[in-house]
mmCIF file of C-alpha atoms and ligand atoms in Angstrom:
data_model
loop_
_atom_site.group_PDB
_atom_site.id
_atom_site.type_symbol
_atom_site.label_atom_id
_atom_site.label_comp_id
_atom_site.label_asym_id
_atom_site.label_seq_id
_atom_site.Cartn_x
_atom_site.Cartn_y
_atom_site.Cartn_z
ATOM 1 C CA MET A 715 -8.308 9.210 26.287
ATOM 2 C CA ARG A 716 -5.509 11.672 25.682
ATOM 3 C CA LEU A 717 -5.866 14.054 22.778
ATOM 4 C CA VAL A 718 -4.062 17.059 21.350
ATOM 5 C CA LEU A 719 -6.089 19.731 19.574
ATOM 6 C CA MET A 720 -4.102 21.779 17.069
ATOM 7 C CA GLY A 721 -4.825 24.474 14.533
ATOM 8 C CA PRO A 722 -3.784 28.009 13.635
ATOM 9 C CA PRO A 723 -4.772 30.868 15.939
ATOM 10 C CA GLY A 724 -8.415 31.749 15.314
ATOM 11 C CA ALA A 725 -9.389 28.341 13.923
ATOM 12 C CA GLY A 726 -11.842 27.979 16.809
ATOM 13 C CA LYS A 727 -9.699 25.732 19.018
ATOM 14 C CA GLY A 728 -10.835 27.289 22.296
ATOM 15 C CA THR A 729 -14.568 26.951 21.596
ATOM 16 C CA GLN A 730 -14.217 23.455 20.197
ATOM 17 C CA ALA A 731 -11.936 22.277 22.998
ATOM 18 C CA LYS A 732 -14.471 23.313 25.657
ATOM 19 C CA ARG A 733 -17.266 21.482 23.853
ATOM 20 C CA LEU A 734 -15.218 18.302 23.305
ATOM 21 C CA ALA A 735 -13.907 18.226 26.870
ATOM 22 C CA GLU A 736 -17.451 18.458 28.186
ATOM 23 C CA GLU A 737 -18.849 15.868 25.800
ATOM 24 C CA PHE A 738 -16.118 13.306 26.534
ATOM 25 C CA GLY A 739 -15.352 14.153 30.182
ATOM 26 C CA LEU A 740 -11.749 15.218 29.518
ATOM 27 C CA LEU A 741 -9.615 17.670 31.481
ATOM 28 C CA HIS A 742 -9.142 20.652 29.148
ATOM 29 C CA LEU A 743 -5.702 22.239 29.432
ATOM 30 C CA SER A 744 -5.210 25.330 27.270
ATOM 31 C CA SER A 745 -1.645 26.643 27.412
ATOM 32 C CA GLY A 746 -2.845 30.130 26.377
ATOM 33 C CA ASP A 747 -5.474 30.214 29.167
ATOM 34 C CA ILE A 748 -2.989 28.925 31.744
ATOM 35 C CA PHE A 749 -0.476 31.617 30.703
ATOM 36 C CA ARG A 750 -3.128 34.371 30.814
ATOM 37 C CA ALA A 751 -4.128 33.270 34.314
ATOM 38 C CA GLU A 752 -0.467 33.390 35.384
ATOM 39 C CA ARG A 753 -0.111 36.904 33.917
ATOM 40 C CA ALA A 754 -3.139 38.034 35.858
ATOM 41 C CA THR A 755 -1.387 37.145 39.133
ATOM 42 C CA GLY A 756 1.379 39.680 38.320
ATOM 43 C CA SER A 757 4.106 37.115 39.186
ATOM 44 C CA GLU A 758 7.649 37.274 37.741
ATOM 45 C CA LEU A 759 6.787 34.307 35.519
ATOM 46 C CA GLY A 760 3.638 36.128 34.389
ATOM 47 C CA LYS A 761 5.654 39.217 33.422
ATOM 48 C CA LYS A 762 8.051 37.115 31.380
ATOM 49 C CA LEU A 763 5.148 35.384 29.602
ATOM 50 C CA ALA A 764 3.581 38.762 28.781
ATOM 51 C CA GLU A 765 6.678 39.932 26.888
ATOM 52 C CA TYR A 766 6.444 37.062 24.426
ATOM 53 C CA MET A 767 2.668 36.911 24.187
ATOM 54 C CA ASP A 768 2.143 40.608 23.451
ATOM 55 C CA ALA A 769 4.715 40.444 20.662
ATOM 56 C CA GLY A 770 2.972 37.429 19.110
ATOM 57 C CA GLU A 771 6.083 35.319 19.811
ATOM 58 C CA LEU A 772 6.123 31.810 21.177
ATOM 59 C CA VAL A 773 7.110 31.448 24.821
ATOM 60 C CA PRO A 774 10.449 29.527 25.098
ATOM 61 C CA ASP A 775 10.077 25.739 25.176
ATOM 62 C CA ASP A 776 11.626 25.179 28.620
ATOM 63 C CA ILE A 777 9.105 27.522 30.296
ATOM 64 C CA VAL A 778 6.157 26.026 28.400
ATOM 65 C CA VAL A 779 7.104 22.432 29.166
ATOM 66 C CA ASP A 780 7.623 23.221 32.831
ATOM 67 C CA VAL A 781 4.233 24.881 33.237
ATOM 68 C CA MET A 782 2.329 22.283 31.188
ATOM 69 C CA ALA A 783 3.985 19.260 32.831
ATOM 70 C CA LYS A 784 2.832 20.631 36.177
ATOM 71 C CA ALA A 785 -0.710 21.219 34.899
ATOM 72 C CA MET A 786 -0.863 17.649 33.596
ATOM 73 C CA THR A 787 -0.454 16.268 37.092
ATOM 74 C CA ASP A 788 -3.648 18.079 38.175
ATOM 75 C CA ASP A 789 -6.539 16.133 39.612
ATOM 76 C CA GLY A 790 -8.770 14.905 36.867
ATOM 77 C CA ALA A 791 -6.023 14.300 34.300
ATOM 78 C CA GLU A 792 -6.224 10.546 34.703
ATOM 79 C CA GLN A 793 -9.820 10.436 33.454
ATOM 80 C CA GLY A 794 -8.637 11.892 30.129
ATOM 81 C CA LEU A 795 -6.846 14.898 28.760
ATOM 82 C CA LEU A 796 -7.450 17.392 25.988
ATOM 83 C CA LEU A 797 -4.391 19.535 25.318
ATOM 84 C CA ASP A 798 -5.161 22.771 23.490
ATOM 85 C CA GLY A 799 -2.383 25.016 22.157
ATOM 86 C CA PHE A 800 0.349 22.662 23.376
ATOM 87 C CA PRO A 801 2.618 21.345 21.891
ATOM 88 C CA ARG A 802 3.454 24.100 19.420
ATOM 89 C CA THR A 803 7.035 23.105 18.518
ATOM 90 C CA VAL A 804 8.683 19.757 17.779
ATOM 91 C CA ALA A 805 10.803 20.121 20.945
ATOM 92 C CA GLN A 806 7.578 20.525 22.980
ATOM 93 C CA ALA A 807 6.054 17.462 21.256
ATOM 94 C CA GLU A 808 9.120 15.409 22.177
ATOM 95 C CA ALA A 809 8.976 16.651 25.775
ATOM 96 C CA LEU A 810 5.260 15.824 25.924
ATOM 97 C CA ASP A 811 5.962 12.280 24.744
ATOM 98 C CA ARG A 812 8.506 11.914 27.548
ATOM 99 C CA GLU A 813 6.044 13.257 30.158
ATOM 100 C CA LEU A 814 3.271 10.932 28.977
ATOM 101 C CA GLU A 815 5.668 8.004 28.997
ATOM 102 C CA LYS A 816 6.379 8.726 32.686
ATOM 103 C CA LEU A 817 2.632 8.575 33.298
ATOM 104 C CA SER A 818 2.365 5.431 31.079
ATOM 105 C CA SER A 819 -0.324 7.094 29.043
ATOM 106 C CA PRO A 820 0.567 7.756 25.407
ATOM 107 C CA LEU A 821 -1.457 10.043 23.148
ATOM 108 C CA ASP A 822 -4.430 8.515 21.371
ATOM 109 C CA GLY A 823 -5.020 11.157 18.758
ATOM 110 C CA VAL A 824 -4.130 14.530 17.328
ATOM 111 C CA LEU A 825 -7.000 16.608 15.998
ATOM 112 C CA VAL A 826 -6.048 19.381 13.585
ATOM 113 C CA ILE A 827 -8.527 22.154 12.772
ATOM 114 C CA THR A 828 -7.644 23.835 9.466
ATOM 115 C CA ALA A 829 -8.723 27.325 8.325
ATOM 116 C CA ASP A 830 -7.894 29.913 5.606
ATOM 117 C CA ASP A 831 -5.570 32.788 6.548
ATOM 118 C CA ASP A 832 -8.003 35.571 5.570
ATOM 119 C CA ALA A 833 -10.869 33.980 7.482
ATOM 120 C CA ILE A 834 -8.562 33.723 10.489
ATOM 121 C CA VAL A 835 -7.595 37.406 10.408
ATOM 122 C CA GLN A 836 -11.271 38.395 10.146
ATOM 123 C CA ARG A 837 -12.231 36.112 13.023
ATOM 124 C CA ILE A 838 -9.468 37.173 15.355
ATOM 125 C CA THR A 839 -9.566 40.927 14.874
ATOM 126 C CA GLY A 840 -13.336 40.917 15.612
ATOM 127 C CA ARG A 841 -12.927 38.876 18.771
ATOM 128 C CA ARG A 842 -13.746 40.526 22.131
ATOM 129 C CA SER A 843 -14.050 39.026 25.587
ATOM 130 C CA CYS A 844 -15.406 39.926 28.975
ATOM 131 C CA PRO A 845 -12.541 40.542 31.442
ATOM 132 C CA ASP A 846 -14.875 39.572 34.287
ATOM 133 C CA CYS A 847 -16.593 36.328 33.316
ATOM 134 C CA GLY A 848 -14.496 35.317 30.293
ATOM 135 C CA ARG A 849 -17.387 35.098 27.809
ATOM 136 C CA VAL A 850 -16.164 35.474 24.227
ATOM 137 C CA TYR A 851 -17.938 37.472 21.462
ATOM 138 C CA HIS A 852 -17.330 38.385 17.829
ATOM 139 C CA MET A 853 -18.343 41.888 16.788
ATOM 140 C CA GLN A 854 -19.545 40.591 13.406
ATOM 141 C CA PHE A 855 -20.605 36.974 13.938
ATOM 142 C CA MET A 856 -21.651 36.849 17.609
ATOM 143 C CA PRO A 857 -22.068 40.444 18.840
ATOM 144 C CA PRO A 858 -23.306 41.385 22.312
ATOM 145 C CA ALA A 859 -26.818 42.885 22.532
ATOM 146 C CA GLU A 860 -25.436 46.248 23.766
ATOM 147 C CA ASP A 861 -22.429 47.777 22.027
ATOM 148 C CA GLU A 862 -19.186 46.273 23.488
ATOM 149 C CA GLN A 863 -20.878 45.202 26.758
ATOM 150 C CA CYS A 864 -21.087 41.685 28.175
ATOM 151 C CA ASP A 865 -24.647 40.276 27.941
ATOM 152 C CA ASP A 866 -24.151 38.347 31.186
ATOM 153 C CA CYS A 867 -22.556 40.900 33.493
ATOM 154 C CA GLY A 868 -22.603 44.280 31.674
ATOM 155 C CA THR A 869 -18.790 44.690 31.883
ATOM 156 C CA LYS A 870 -17.067 46.533 29.012
ATOM 157 C CA LEU A 871 -15.585 44.009 26.586
ATOM 158 C CA ILE A 872 -11.881 44.039 25.795
ATOM 159 C CA GLN A 873 -9.710 42.991 22.862
ATOM 160 C CA ARG A 874 -6.742 40.762 23.664
ATOM 161 C CA GLU A 875 -3.410 42.595 23.189
ATOM 162 C CA ASP A 876 -2.365 39.938 20.678
ATOM 163 C CA ASP A 877 -5.581 40.034 18.615
ATOM 164 C CA THR A 878 -4.598 43.000 16.397
ATOM 165 C CA GLU A 879 -3.996 42.368 12.683
ATOM 166 C CA SER A 880 -0.191 42.770 12.722
ATOM 167 C CA VAL A 881 0.177 40.450 15.723
ATOM 168 C CA VAL A 882 -2.222 37.925 14.157
ATOM 169 C CA ARG A 883 -0.111 37.829 10.956
ATOM 170 C CA GLN A 884 2.963 37.254 13.126
ATOM 171 C CA ARG A 885 1.210 34.424 14.989
ATOM 172 C CA LEU A 886 0.136 32.820 11.688
ATOM 173 C CA ASP A 887 3.694 33.005 10.451
ATOM 174 C CA ASN A 888 4.927 31.320 13.664
ATOM 175 C CA TYR A 889 2.307 28.631 13.228
ATOM 176 C CA LYS A 890 3.532 27.800 9.720
ATOM 177 C CA ARG A 891 7.200 27.838 10.655
ATOM 178 C CA GLN A 892 7.100 26.210 14.081
ATOM 179 C CA THR A 893 3.821 24.374 14.584
ATOM 180 C CA GLU A 894 3.088 22.771 11.210
ATOM 181 C CA PRO A 895 6.244 20.641 11.626
ATOM 182 C CA VAL A 896 4.598 19.238 14.792
ATOM 183 C CA ILE A 897 1.817 17.778 12.628
ATOM 184 C CA ARG A 898 4.489 16.140 10.464
ATOM 185 C CA TYR A 899 6.167 14.845 13.649
ATOM 186 C CA TYR A 900 2.938 13.146 14.726
ATOM 187 C CA ARG A 901 2.317 11.687 11.265
ATOM 188 C CA GLU A 902 5.826 10.301 10.904
ATOM 189 C CA ARG A 903 7.157 9.616 14.383
ATOM 190 C CA SER A 904 4.233 8.845 16.630
ATOM 191 C CA ARG A 905 1.618 6.142 16.972
ATOM 192 C CA ALA A 906 -1.131 8.689 17.646
ATOM 193 C CA SER A 907 -3.665 9.018 14.799
ATOM 194 C CA VAL A 908 -3.772 12.432 13.131
ATOM 195 C CA VAL A 909 -7.221 13.614 12.022
ATOM 196 C CA GLU A 910 -7.782 16.857 10.084
ATOM 197 C CA VAL A 911 -11.102 18.690 10.342
ATOM 198 C CA ASP A 912 -12.108 21.701 8.219
ATOM 199 C CA GLY A 913 -12.585 24.672 10.569
ATOM 200 C CA ASN A 914 -14.123 27.004 7.947
ATOM 201 C CA PRO A 915 -17.817 25.992 8.359
ATOM 202 C CA ALA A 916 -20.050 27.214 11.214
ATOM 203 C CA PRO A 917 -18.887 26.187 14.735
ATOM 204 C CA ASP A 918 -21.674 23.598 15.246
ATOM 205 C CA GLU A 919 -20.713 21.827 12.039
ATOM 206 C CA VAL A 920 -17.060 21.746 13.111
ATOM 207 C CA THR A 921 -18.088 20.376 16.530
ATOM 208 C CA ALA A 922 -20.071 17.601 14.834
ATOM 209 C CA ALA A 923 -17.088 16.609 12.679
ATOM 210 C CA LEU A 924 -14.714 16.655 15.664
ATOM 211 C CA THR A 925 -17.121 14.672 17.845
ATOM 212 C CA GLN A 926 -17.383 12.028 15.168
ATOM 213 C CA ALA A 927 -13.572 11.879 14.882
ATOM 214 C CA VAL A 928 -13.169 11.465 18.668
ATOM 215 C CA ARG A 929 -15.816 8.712 18.787
ATOM 216 C CA LYS A 930 -13.904 6.864 16.092
ATOM 217 C CA LEU A 931 -10.611 7.274 17.967
ATOM 218 C CA SER A 932 -12.266 6.135 21.165
ATOM 219 C CA SER A 933 -13.617 2.961 19.555
ATOM 220 C CA GLN A 934 -10.138 2.230 18.133
ATOM 221 C CA ASP A 935 -8.782 2.770 21.640
ATOM 222 C CA GLU A 936 -11.249 0.274 23.135
ATOM 223 C CA SER A 937 -10.519 -2.337 20.495
ATOM 224 C CA LYS A 938 -6.776 -2.002 21.277
ATOM 225 C CA ALA A 939 -7.415 -2.527 25.021
HETATM 226 P P1 LIG B 604 -3.324 31.093 22.488
HETATM 227 O O1 LIG B 604 -4.359 31.603 23.404
HETATM 228 O O2 LIG B 604 -3.256 29.591 22.434
HETATM 229 O O3 LIG B 604 -3.405 31.716 21.114
HETATM 230 O O4 LIG B 604 -1.913 31.530 23.108
HETATM 231 C C1 LIG B 604 -1.613 32.894 23.303
HETATM 232 C C2 LIG B 604 -0.105 33.102 23.327
HETATM 233 O O5 LIG B 604 0.471 32.338 24.405
HETATM 234 C C3 LIG B 604 0.648 32.633 22.077
HETATM 235 O O6 LIG B 604 0.625 33.593 21.034
HETATM 236 C C4 LIG B 604 2.041 32.417 22.646
HETATM 237 O O7 LIG B 604 2.704 33.642 22.863
HETATM 238 C C5 LIG B 604 1.737 31.813 24.020
HETATM 239 N N1 LIG B 604 1.651 30.338 23.962
HETATM 240 C C6 LIG B 604 0.541 29.577 24.218
HETATM 241 N N2 LIG B 604 0.836 28.272 24.103
HETATM 242 C C7 LIG B 604 2.141 28.197 23.757
HETATM 243 C C8 LIG B 604 3.025 27.119 23.474
HETATM 244 N N3 LIG B 604 2.619 25.841 23.518
HETATM 245 N N4 LIG B 604 4.310 27.422 23.151
HETATM 246 C C9 LIG B 604 4.749 28.694 23.118
HETATM 247 N N5 LIG B 604 3.963 29.762 23.354
HETATM 248 C C10 LIG B 604 2.668 29.518 23.682
#
């Protein structure tokens, strides 16, 4: 199965994507995670990515498509794919369709997690992560036992450069202007089913709703085969 997971920043995409990928045995490709890993190498590409990311701007389409098309040829992609954070513009969605056509594997579904703007700002600005092991916390909803220290490895937690309130507002604005049209693209110009799930309830409830949606898509997929 090939799925796209969409939603505004802070809707819980990362957490939900990991859970869904595990449950359904899909390769999870997060464009944001792939870009952060590239930045960490200090490469020229990584430096270019950093300029856009720290300003809360979208990375240009040609760079994104290049990096993601490469990642999609990774081992494991043929057993199923969960794309998270990509595509974020209509041009990226069109490029993705072309890539999947080359692989003869069209998208089965697009899952959209929705959330209120104020809840998003509160979620994102409280988010901290461990630079060592990657574990994610929320200072209000999921705090570490010791102030700002990772429970697993004791490392001091950090806030992502783009998780401050002004950058979050900028990212939300980008989402409305550039990414919401992608949902319209899938509704109007693609055969993939679009399913919306409310991301405001507690994470476990959202996971249950998404799991149910994927099961339904998967049974439709089997009946088509
Ligand atoms: P995320 O972790 O998904 O919120 O992504 C972090 C940042 O990476 C975004 O604010 C963008 O600057 C960049 N980014 C991630 N995915 C994309 C994409 N598909 N298109 C353009 N920029 C992206």
